[in-house]
Amino acid sequence: FLLISTLTFAQQSISGTVIGETKEPLIGVSIVVKGTTSGSVTDANGNFTLQASPTDVLVFSYIGYASQEVPVGARSTFAITLAPDTQVLQEMLVVGYTTQSKKLATGSMSQVKTEEALAVPISNAGEALQGRAAGVTVVAGGQPGSTPVIRVRGFGSTNNNGPLYIIDGMQTTDGSVLAQINPNDIASMNVLKDASAAIYGARASNGVIIISTKTGKLNAKPVVSLNTYYGFQEASNIPELLNSQQLGEVFWQSYRNDGVTPSHPQYGSGPNPVVPEYIRGNPTLPYNALTNRLTRARTGNDWLDEIFQKGVLQNYDLSVQGGGQSSRYLLSLGYQNREGVQLNTGFERFATRLNSEIDATDHIRFGEHLSFAYSDQLAQNQVQGAVGNSPLIPNYDEGGNFAGAGPSGAAGLNNLVTPLANLERGKDNFNRNFRFIGDAYVEVDFFKNFVAKSSIGVNFNNNFAHAVVRKSPEASEPVTTTALNEIQSNTSSWVWTNTLRYNKQLGDHNINLLAGAEAVNESLRLSNVRIENFLLEDADYLILGTGSNAPNIAESRWEQNTLYSYFFNADYAFKGKYLASASIRRDKTSRFANGNNTGVFPSGSIGWIVSEENFMKGLPAISLLKLRASYGRLGNQSIPIPNPYINIYQANQQYSFYSIQNGTISTGTMLSTLGNPNLRWETSIQKNIGLDLGFLNNDATFSIDVYNKATKDMIISSPLPSTATDAIAPYINAGKVTNKGFDMSLGYGNFSKTASALKWDLSLNLSAYRNKLVSLNDANPKAFLSGANFYNGIITRNSSGQPISYYYGRDVIGIFQSAEEVAAAPTQGFASPAAGVGRFRYRDVDGNGIINDADRTNLGNPHPDFTYGLNANFAYKRFNLTMFFQGSQGNEIYNFLKVYTDFGTFFNGNRSVRVLDAWTETNRDATLPKVGTGVKNSESAPNSYYVEDGSYLRLKNLQVGYNFEVPPLGVKNARVYLQGTNLFTITKYTGIDPETGATGGSDLTFGVDAGVFPIARAYTLGVNFSF
Amino acid sequence: CDKEFTEVSPKGVIDAPSLATKEGVDLLLIGAYSMLDQQRTNITNDYYSTGDKFWYDIMSDDAHKGGDNGDLAPLFQLANHNYETNNPFIFDEWKGLYAGVNRANGVIAQAALVEGVDLTPQIAEARFLRAHFNFNLTRSWRNVPYIAPEDLNDPNKPNEGPLWPQIEEDFQFAIANLPPTQSQSGRANQWSAKAYLGKVYLYERKYAEAATLLQDVINNGPYALLKEFTDNFGEAGEAKSESVFAIQFQNDGGQSFNGNRSFLKPLAGGPLGTCCGFYQPTQDLVNAYQTDGAGLPLLDTYNQTDVKNDQGLPSFQADGVTPTPFTVHAGPLDPRLDFTVGRRDIDWNGFGRFVGAAWNRVQANGGPYATKKFQYTAKDIAAQRGKFGQFERPGIHYQIIRYADVLLMAAEALVESNGSLPTALNYVNQVRSRAKNSTYVATLPGINPTNYQIELYPNFPDVDFARKAVRMERRLELATEGHRWFDLSRYGADYYVTTINTFFKNEARTIKGLENLVSPAMPKHVVLPIPLSAIDLSNNVLKQNPEWQ
């Protein structure tokens, strides 16, 4: 038959040129004879030749352009113009286990415009979501290499709110994996926000982020790309602290306020404080490191200034992609090095990737995504130490050693080791990850409409952290022996997925079916060994074996969990405008006891593309009108311990061994984790209604989704009552949380004005949610959960009817101005009315005339009214300009550092310049109460003074670029750009950075700022080439 | 396939069924003993939860916090009596003790699951430990909740009063079921249970019962005073005749997890370059060691004059070369002063001359003294030193009850119950006699010798005198061993308030400006406030002590 057909339709040689809309030749355009694998690609001048017969149809396709089909007919030369594919809504989306046309999708999803997002010099793929994916809240970290906090549609739980990540054929709930992905390898990011995630069942209720990496195209000649940038970053918005003289004056005022004759070990006993010449040592004798560490006072050491530096940023990515007749590939190499804005912090990553797919026969394809990354993070943060350290202390003493108060040296200087010394001593520490992630698959087409796929994904990570505690002879509490901690951990996870797909167009009916089975196995082994007493402190000498003392196993863990699932999905479209989709998944997990470990998670959604109806044809301005609705049940099983259903005992050197016989140590055991045999999945019912609109040929687009996400059986590890055993609290199912909100995006560009020299577009997205803990415990409506315990107590509370992690404390309603006012006010426990003058006045919440612990109340919460991102692109000829603003409105931050900087909690520590506005007889309109030698009137305990408006608007990115070509080198596509990141921030927040996450790592303590590593302002110059 | 695949056995840990044996119960019992040091996860700092009660001494007239005033501010507030309900020391102490109660309960609950083996001795030890923890809760906070073995999963109980009946019942059970001696020195036995119950009776003011029981221990028990006073705080006296019940701290070559983690106490710098120099004896305590011409304490007048000190003087050879002159106190002193307190020019634990200010963290704040008990001695340094970073974790046993304490408690019980004053006198004199006959701290070359004078009381003329003498003797003998604050508070609120406020006033002669930093002691201070975070975590099931509302 083949022979006959060749004979019947003789092939002829045809040729042609492919150009773009601005008449430029397009290189590497794929031309395929429809229904065959034969074809060609355009050369550097856009020309092509191939063999075809008159009955053939040629398919021209090119990345970013709409495909064109051209019948050959009698012609032998062709002049083809490809139009850019501006029909964003025609995109294909990677959804659960398959792809789907965006136009026919009925779920609520957010896609990141990766070409835009990845043009910013980001380090972690998670940062690409910030302000660019409606419904996704991202709090980035300033520490190089840190993992941003990502939340999809609010806080579904008080436990673990992280999404599930699908990276090609691998899946994980461990967000830290993003640190080892080269963002430049990413082709698409799609966030499943509603019931469309239900195909991932038991792990989907916090949303699913699907990341697909790039690959080549069939019959495409190799394209080599080199992307580089170089720049620097610096800290901005550094809070102001007192200098030495100002601090002395605050001391003098404190003493006078307390009725004490001023006298301070450093500032003397005179009528005014005098900054000493020396803070330590005898200046009449020579410097001696042991007996006379002579140290000059500084007129004001601004430690925040000392710990920051300009950090160099560099990034080099080299990739080649292309494809032959039966294979396509991408090979990439990336190197990134970022110095942090604090001294001796940084992140370095080397990543390489090989993605390829091979058509072994017409019906069998093999493929793989392989990524190997090595990264090294040097994480340190001395913000808290820098704001508290005395400004009198210089960096170095007269002998050139680090300065400090010494064990019995200088009084009046507090007990902190200087932040500079801490950062220097940690400079050889490292935290290395060797991560291999990837998947391999085989796909078989059979019986025309069926595709079977089997895929194995793996995530192997070897983490090696090395931390040295060095001697600190200058310190008031000196470290006298060197200690070394080494942590090694090994993650090895795999997922095996088998799916069967069926696609069929039957007249007006389009049917897509998917069935699958999946097994997930995750395991971790970790050991943390500490050893003390080393002969030398040289970094080259310090390995565990050179320590003199016996080693201690500070921690060792082995964890394993598994998940086994079946799933089914059906997508149906009638006449391309009536859409329906349903899915169901059954999961069985090792995390719960038998009887509670099987769950079924169904979902369904419908859509109607109204603009396809005849009655809409009379409204040509409306190019798209689509209505969507979805409903589904999703689960969450993220628990940081592997066997939460049983009580676990441990033999623990530290907490359960005892010397029962004098001279020896005996092994003992302790209950280390309380189990809950009744634990089951947390489930959420998610409802979503969406509307997509396109006007003017989709130059203007608008999309809105309104949702209600109700979580029940919330998995909580609530802090145990203080009278409980010292085991880790059990995980329990309790309470209901709702998140109601909307995600909206709006875009406009002159896409259809193809002739216009100036191209521009604007897009805005906005996300809002209202989080409410509906009930915590039906049996006890007054029940509440406390967040982490801080220096002066618990700051956050979680109770029925309130949002998660609201701030709880006394409400400051003013400062007492007179003894009469104190006497007339509810009793605050002052020794006399006069003693209350100049002190905070608290609101008598319970109205009983006494101010005490019962007068604490809700002081605000960290949940924003809305977050937003605004992107603007302008292109004129070869120039382009991109601006990206991002912000958060209406969230409150608990500025915990004020405990140290605004009150005399550590009297000899430094203070914020805010204390210059403390109350005195002559400064009655003050923001702070009278300064004093100690904390009075519970003023450092949680109260409303610490709660600040955390709203901000930040210019995240400003980029100016120029495109050019270098014909002699064959470079057709070159680009140079200048970029500024985080150039300015508008905020009323007085802390170092309003972009603050969850201190202590728990969502129960979200919004408390205990000295975050600030986000840097960066300037980079980038050059990209491809040929 | 999914059935086996999703059954993953726990890794690297022990599950409850594996412990349902005698061996399992024994392991849990060691775990319960391990809580004697009150070290558990989820406390703010190791030294906030104190097996050896050191920070209670800082609340008393025996010790200053020391260090920079702003350093460890919550401890400074305890010392100065201006602490509030959110003080983290108070919360961590509470949590440490309840961990102990629950560990002991865990032994009792697990023993009930083991069939066919008599585990009564293990249960008796666990109940002894539980009584120890409940006793410490009750004597600190008075109104505390009782947590039973079956409350493991629901430990949120109201605090309706002291736990005296439950404490007594546990000790009675221990007395009835423990052997008179144990092969392992750290274990509770019948006699230690009797001594402890005697102590409980004393706190309950059941003086007659206390006298009977404590005299039984004295007359029939296995205990005796050590020949040398200082051996109680060194290797030589560990697990010996004077040790009734102790926390057997043990150093090791690594992080000394089983050493004493209240690491604030060692000298600042000093001969061993240690950290951190907090917990300094007061001038008031030093003054108490003054004796009259007959070698007896100045019961009412000891604080009228100060024992000479070097407060404000430069250290001996402050520049490393030139000696600074200082003349030690010439008046008569009880030799126990120099077994207890490190002071200028006297040998410090065998390391030579105490040089003064250079061995004090911040002399202006904490005074010129250092403790000696529970600090390393030169001869024990190899055997007892343990370290973790800059912090010391010594392997020096802490005596929860030592025999001298038993004698003095018996004397007190006799005095307060109108018992035999001659017997009380005899007990007090046994303690004084041992002190008198111990080897005194040798005077260093070139230093004026100290005039040590200590004699036995000839008689107790009346109950009032006897009470004063016994109380003074407790202070002199047991200073800096974690008893003083409890003694002051059980002597009564008036006694407490007067003593502390007088101390604040007198001590300001040495610590300049002290009067401006302290708040007056008030009757509420004889009991600690229920920690605010404990009330919060209980969802207000716990009620604040009435004094603190």
PDB file of C-alpha atoms in Angstrom, chain B residues 181-333:
ATOM      1  CA  THR B 181      18.454  -0.263 100.885  1.00  0.00           C
ATOM      2  CA  GLN B 182      18.954  -0.323  97.128  1.00  0.00           C
ATOM      3  CA  SER B 183      21.919  -1.661  95.245  1.00  0.00           C
ATOM      4  CA  GLN B 184      21.955   1.418  93.002  1.00  0.00           C
ATOM      5  CA  SER B 185      22.776   4.588  94.875  1.00  0.00           C
ATOM      6  CA  GLY B 186      20.367   6.871  93.031  1.00  0.00           C
ATOM      7  CA  ARG B 187      17.219   4.940  93.831  1.00  0.00           C
ATOM      8  CA  ALA B 188      14.719   5.897  96.483  1.00  0.00           C
ATOM      9  CA  ASN B 189      14.452   3.523  99.422  1.00  0.00           C
ATOM     10  CA  GLN B 190      12.260   3.129 102.461  1.00  0.00           C
ATOM     11  CA  TRP B 191      14.404   5.457 104.584  1.00  0.00           C
ATOM     12  CA  SER B 192      14.619   8.224 102.013  1.00  0.00           C
ATOM     13  CA  ALA B 193      10.838   8.004 101.699  1.00  0.00           C
ATOM     14  CA  LYS B 194      10.479   8.386 105.456  1.00  0.00           C
ATOM     15  CA  ALA B 195      12.828  11.375 105.530  1.00  0.00           C
ATOM     16  CA  TYR B 196      10.965  12.974 102.641  1.00  0.00           C
ATOM     17  CA  LEU B 197       7.574  12.401 104.236  1.00  0.00           C
ATOM     18  CA  GLY B 198       8.969  13.984 107.411  1.00  0.00           C
ATOM     19  CA  LYS B 199       9.886  17.014 105.366  1.00  0.00           C
ATOM     20  CA  VAL B 200       6.380  17.103 103.870  1.00  0.00           C
ATOM     21  CA  TYR B 201       4.868  17.030 107.363  1.00  0.00           C
ATOM     22  CA  LEU B 202       7.074  19.939 108.317  1.00  0.00           C
ATOM     23  CA  TYR B 203       5.708  21.993 105.413  1.00  0.00           C
ATOM     24  CA  GLU B 204       2.196  21.002 106.444  1.00  0.00           C
ATOM     25  CA  ARG B 205       3.020  22.081 110.006  1.00  0.00           C
ATOM     26  CA  LYS B 206       2.208  18.560 111.199  1.00  0.00           C
ATOM     27  CA  TYR B 207       5.132  18.880 113.551  1.00  0.00           C
ATOM     28  CA  ALA B 208       4.414  15.910 115.800  1.00  0.00           C
ATOM     29  CA  GLU B 209       4.174  13.501 112.881  1.00  0.00           C
ATOM     30  CA  ALA B 210       7.282  15.034 111.410  1.00  0.00           C
ATOM     31  CA  ALA B 211       9.213  14.634 114.652  1.00  0.00           C
ATOM     32  CA  THR B 212       8.255  10.989 114.990  1.00  0.00           C
ATOM     33  CA  LEU B 213       9.153  10.069 111.462  1.00  0.00           C
ATOM     34  CA  LEU B 214      12.382  12.042 111.270  1.00  0.00           C
ATOM     35  CA  GLN B 215      13.530  10.628 114.599  1.00  0.00           C
ATOM     36  CA  ASP B 216      12.835   7.154 113.267  1.00  0.00           C
ATOM     37  CA  VAL B 217      15.202   7.968 110.376  1.00  0.00           C
ATOM     38  CA  ILE B 218      17.799   9.324 112.806  1.00  0.00           C
ATOM     39  CA  ASN B 219      17.553   6.448 115.253  1.00  0.00           C
ATOM     40  CA  ASN B 220      17.069   3.521 112.916  1.00  0.00           C
ATOM     41  CA  GLY B 221      18.116   4.646 109.468  1.00  0.00           C
ATOM     42  CA  PRO B 222      21.401   4.049 107.690  1.00  0.00           C
ATOM     43  CA  TYR B 223      22.534   7.657 107.526  1.00  0.00           C
ATOM     44  CA  ALA B 224      25.358   9.538 109.226  1.00  0.00           C
ATOM     45  CA  LEU B 225      27.084  12.882 108.862  1.00  0.00           C
ATOM     46  CA  LEU B 226      30.232  12.826 106.767  1.00  0.00           C
ATOM     47  CA  LYS B 227      33.383  13.692 108.623  1.00  0.00           C
ATOM     48  CA  GLU B 228      34.184  16.577 106.312  1.00  0.00           C
ATOM     49  CA  PHE B 229      31.493  19.168 105.620  1.00  0.00           C
ATOM     50  CA  THR B 230      32.765  19.936 102.132  1.00  0.00           C
ATOM     51  CA  ASP B 231      32.642  16.323 101.006  1.00  0.00           C
ATOM     52  CA  ASN B 232      28.907  16.832 100.546  1.00  0.00           C
ATOM     53  CA  PHE B 233      29.745  18.895  97.466  1.00  0.00           C
ATOM     54  CA  GLY B 234      32.504  16.811  95.966  1.00  0.00           C
ATOM     55  CA  GLU B 235      33.332  13.392  94.658  1.00  0.00           C
ATOM     56  CA  ALA B 236      34.233  12.023  98.092  1.00  0.00           C
ATOM     57  CA  GLY B 237      30.759  12.363  99.543  1.00  0.00           C
ATOM     58  CA  GLU B 238      28.672  11.297  96.588  1.00  0.00           C
ATOM     59  CA  ALA B 239      26.334   8.408  97.331  1.00  0.00           C
ATOM     60  CA  LYS B 240      27.809   8.161 100.832  1.00  0.00           C
ATOM     61  CA  SER B 241      26.291   8.132 104.296  1.00  0.00           C
ATOM     62  CA  GLU B 242      25.013  11.707 104.382  1.00  0.00           C
ATOM     63  CA  SER B 243      23.201  11.477 101.057  1.00  0.00           C
ATOM     64  CA  VAL B 244      19.550  10.678 101.705  1.00  0.00           C
ATOM     65  CA  PHE B 245      18.235  11.528  98.264  1.00  0.00           C
ATOM     66  CA  ALA B 246      20.181  13.274  95.529  1.00  0.00           C
ATOM     67  CA  ILE B 247      20.118  14.216  91.895  1.00  0.00           C
ATOM     68  CA  GLN B 248      23.059  12.145  90.711  1.00  0.00           C
ATOM     69  CA  PHE B 249      24.459  14.510  88.113  1.00  0.00           C
ATOM     70  CA  GLN B 250      27.112  12.932  85.948  1.00  0.00           C
ATOM     71  CA  ASN B 251      29.463  14.628  83.549  1.00  0.00           C
ATOM     72  CA  ASP B 252      30.720  12.868  80.460  1.00  0.00           C
ATOM     73  CA  GLY B 253      33.105  13.626  77.659  1.00  0.00           C
ATOM     74  CA  GLY B 254      30.514  14.973  75.292  1.00  0.00           C
ATOM     75  CA  GLN B 255      27.780  17.462  75.954  1.00  0.00           C
ATOM     76  CA  SER B 256      27.247  16.325  79.540  1.00  0.00           C
ATOM     77  CA  PHE B 257      23.547  15.786  79.038  1.00  0.00           C
ATOM     78  CA  ASN B 258      23.420  14.322  82.511  1.00  0.00           C
ATOM     79  CA  GLY B 259      25.450  17.061  84.129  1.00  0.00           C
ATOM     80  CA  ASN B 260      23.849  19.928  86.020  1.00  0.00           C
ATOM     81  CA  ARG B 261      22.544  22.299  83.401  1.00  0.00           C
ATOM     82  CA  SER B 262      21.936  25.205  85.747  1.00  0.00           C
ATOM     83  CA  PHE B 263      25.154  26.546  84.309  1.00  0.00           C
ATOM     84  CA  LEU B 264      24.832  30.098  85.527  1.00  0.00           C
ATOM     85  CA  LYS B 265      26.643  29.446  88.748  1.00  0.00           C
ATOM     86  CA  PRO B 266      30.292  28.819  87.973  1.00  0.00           C
ATOM     87  CA  LEU B 267      32.668  31.751  88.377  1.00  0.00           C
ATOM     88  CA  ALA B 268      32.965  34.352  85.659  1.00  0.00           C
ATOM     89  CA  GLY B 269      36.464  33.693  84.364  1.00  0.00           C
ATOM     90  CA  GLY B 270      38.446  32.590  87.385  1.00  0.00           C
ATOM     91  CA  PRO B 271      40.985  29.798  87.426  1.00  0.00           C
ATOM     92  CA  LEU B 272      39.060  27.674  84.930  1.00  0.00           C
ATOM     93  CA  GLY B 273      37.873  30.425  82.609  1.00  0.00           C
ATOM     94  CA  THR B 274      34.274  29.446  83.237  1.00  0.00           C
ATOM     95  CA  CYS B 275      31.016  31.159  82.449  1.00  0.00           C
ATOM     96  CA  CYS B 276      28.834  32.863  83.835  1.00  0.00           C
ATOM     97  CA  GLY B 277      29.269  34.138  87.370  1.00  0.00           C
ATOM     98  CA  PHE B 278      25.650  34.576  88.360  1.00  0.00           C
ATOM     99  CA  TYR B 279      24.296  33.478  91.742  1.00  0.00           C
ATOM    100  CA  GLN B 280      26.527  35.351  94.168  1.00  0.00           C
ATOM    101  CA  PRO B 281      26.152  35.037  97.947  1.00  0.00           C
ATOM    102  CA  THR B 282      24.914  38.147  99.711  1.00  0.00           C
ATOM    103  CA  GLN B 283      26.657  40.216 102.350  1.00  0.00           C
ATOM    104  CA  ASP B 284      23.679  39.360 104.537  1.00  0.00           C
ATOM    105  CA  LEU B 285      24.524  35.669 104.299  1.00  0.00           C
ATOM    106  CA  VAL B 286      28.210  36.297 104.978  1.00  0.00           C
ATOM    107  CA  ASN B 287      27.302  38.383 107.996  1.00  0.00           C
ATOM    108  CA  ALA B 288      25.239  35.513 109.378  1.00  0.00           C
ATOM    109  CA  TYR B 289      28.448  33.503 109.839  1.00  0.00           C
ATOM    110  CA  GLN B 290      29.727  35.960 112.438  1.00  0.00           C
ATOM    111  CA  THR B 291      30.008  34.383 115.859  1.00  0.00           C
ATOM    112  CA  ASP B 292      30.245  35.796 119.331  1.00  0.00           C
ATOM    113  CA  GLY B 293      33.057  35.203 121.751  1.00  0.00           C
ATOM    114  CA  ALA B 294      31.556  31.814 122.641  1.00  0.00           C
ATOM    115  CA  GLY B 295      31.550  30.591 119.050  1.00  0.00           C
ATOM    116  CA  LEU B 296      27.788  30.967 118.733  1.00  0.00           C
ATOM    117  CA  PRO B 297      25.829  32.821 116.044  1.00  0.00           C
ATOM    118  CA  LEU B 298      24.687  36.416 116.539  1.00  0.00           C
ATOM    119  CA  LEU B 299      21.039  35.408 116.266  1.00  0.00           C
ATOM    120  CA  ASP B 300      19.577  38.910 116.389  1.00  0.00           C
ATOM    121  CA  THR B 301      22.489  41.186 115.710  1.00  0.00           C
ATOM    122  CA  TYR B 302      24.523  39.562 112.966  1.00  0.00           C
ATOM    123  CA  ASN B 303      23.560  42.259 110.499  1.00  0.00           C
ATOM    124  CA  GLN B 304      24.527  45.225 112.581  1.00  0.00           C
ATOM    125  CA  THR B 305      28.052  45.164 111.201  1.00  0.00           C
ATOM    126  CA  ASP B 306      29.355  43.829 107.930  1.00  0.00           C
ATOM    127  CA  VAL B 307      32.037  41.241 107.563  1.00  0.00           C
ATOM    128  CA  LYS B 308      34.828  43.107 105.810  1.00  0.00           C
ATOM    129  CA  ASN B 309      34.693  42.832 102.034  1.00  0.00           C
ATOM    130  CA  ASP B 310      36.541  44.150  98.989  1.00  0.00           C
ATOM    131  CA  GLN B 311      33.532  45.628  97.228  1.00  0.00           C
ATOM    132  CA  GLY B 312      34.769  48.413  94.976  1.00  0.00           C
ATOM    133  CA  LEU B 313      38.438  47.520  95.327  1.00  0.00           C
ATOM    134  CA  PRO B 314      40.533  46.420  92.401  1.00  0.00           C
ATOM    135  CA  SER B 315      41.439  42.751  92.266  1.00  0.00           C
ATOM    136  CA  PHE B 316      44.598  41.383  93.707  1.00  0.00           C
ATOM    137  CA  GLN B 317      47.130  42.157  90.950  1.00  0.00           C
ATOM    138  CA  ALA B 318      44.500  43.850  88.798  1.00  0.00           C
ATOM    139  CA  ASP B 319      47.182  44.777  86.285  1.00  0.00           C
ATOM    140  CA  GLY B 320      48.697  41.315  86.407  1.00  0.00           C
ATOM    141  CA  VAL B 321      51.674  42.532  88.403  1.00  0.00           C
ATOM    142  CA  THR B 322      51.096  44.851  91.337  1.00  0.00           C
ATOM    143  CA  PRO B 323      49.314  43.404  94.379  1.00  0.00           C
ATOM    144  CA  THR B 324      46.438  45.447  95.774  1.00  0.00           C
ATOM    145  CA  PRO B 325      46.411  45.448  99.550  1.00  0.00           C
ATOM    146  CA  PHE B 326      43.452  43.948 101.391  1.00  0.00           C
ATOM    147  CA  THR B 327      43.139  42.753 104.945  1.00  0.00           C
ATOM    148  CA  VAL B 328      40.701  39.970 105.631  1.00  0.00           C
ATOM    149  CA  HIS B 329      38.047  40.253 108.298  1.00  0.00           C
ATOM    150  CA  ALA B 330      39.508  39.808 111.755  1.00  0.00           C
ATOM    151  CA  GLY B 331      36.402  39.017 113.811  1.00  0.00           C
ATOM    152  CA  PRO B 332      35.285  35.490 114.758  1.00  0.00           C
ATOM    153  CA  LEU B 333      33.595  33.521 112.025  1.00  0.00           C
TER     154      LEU B 333
END
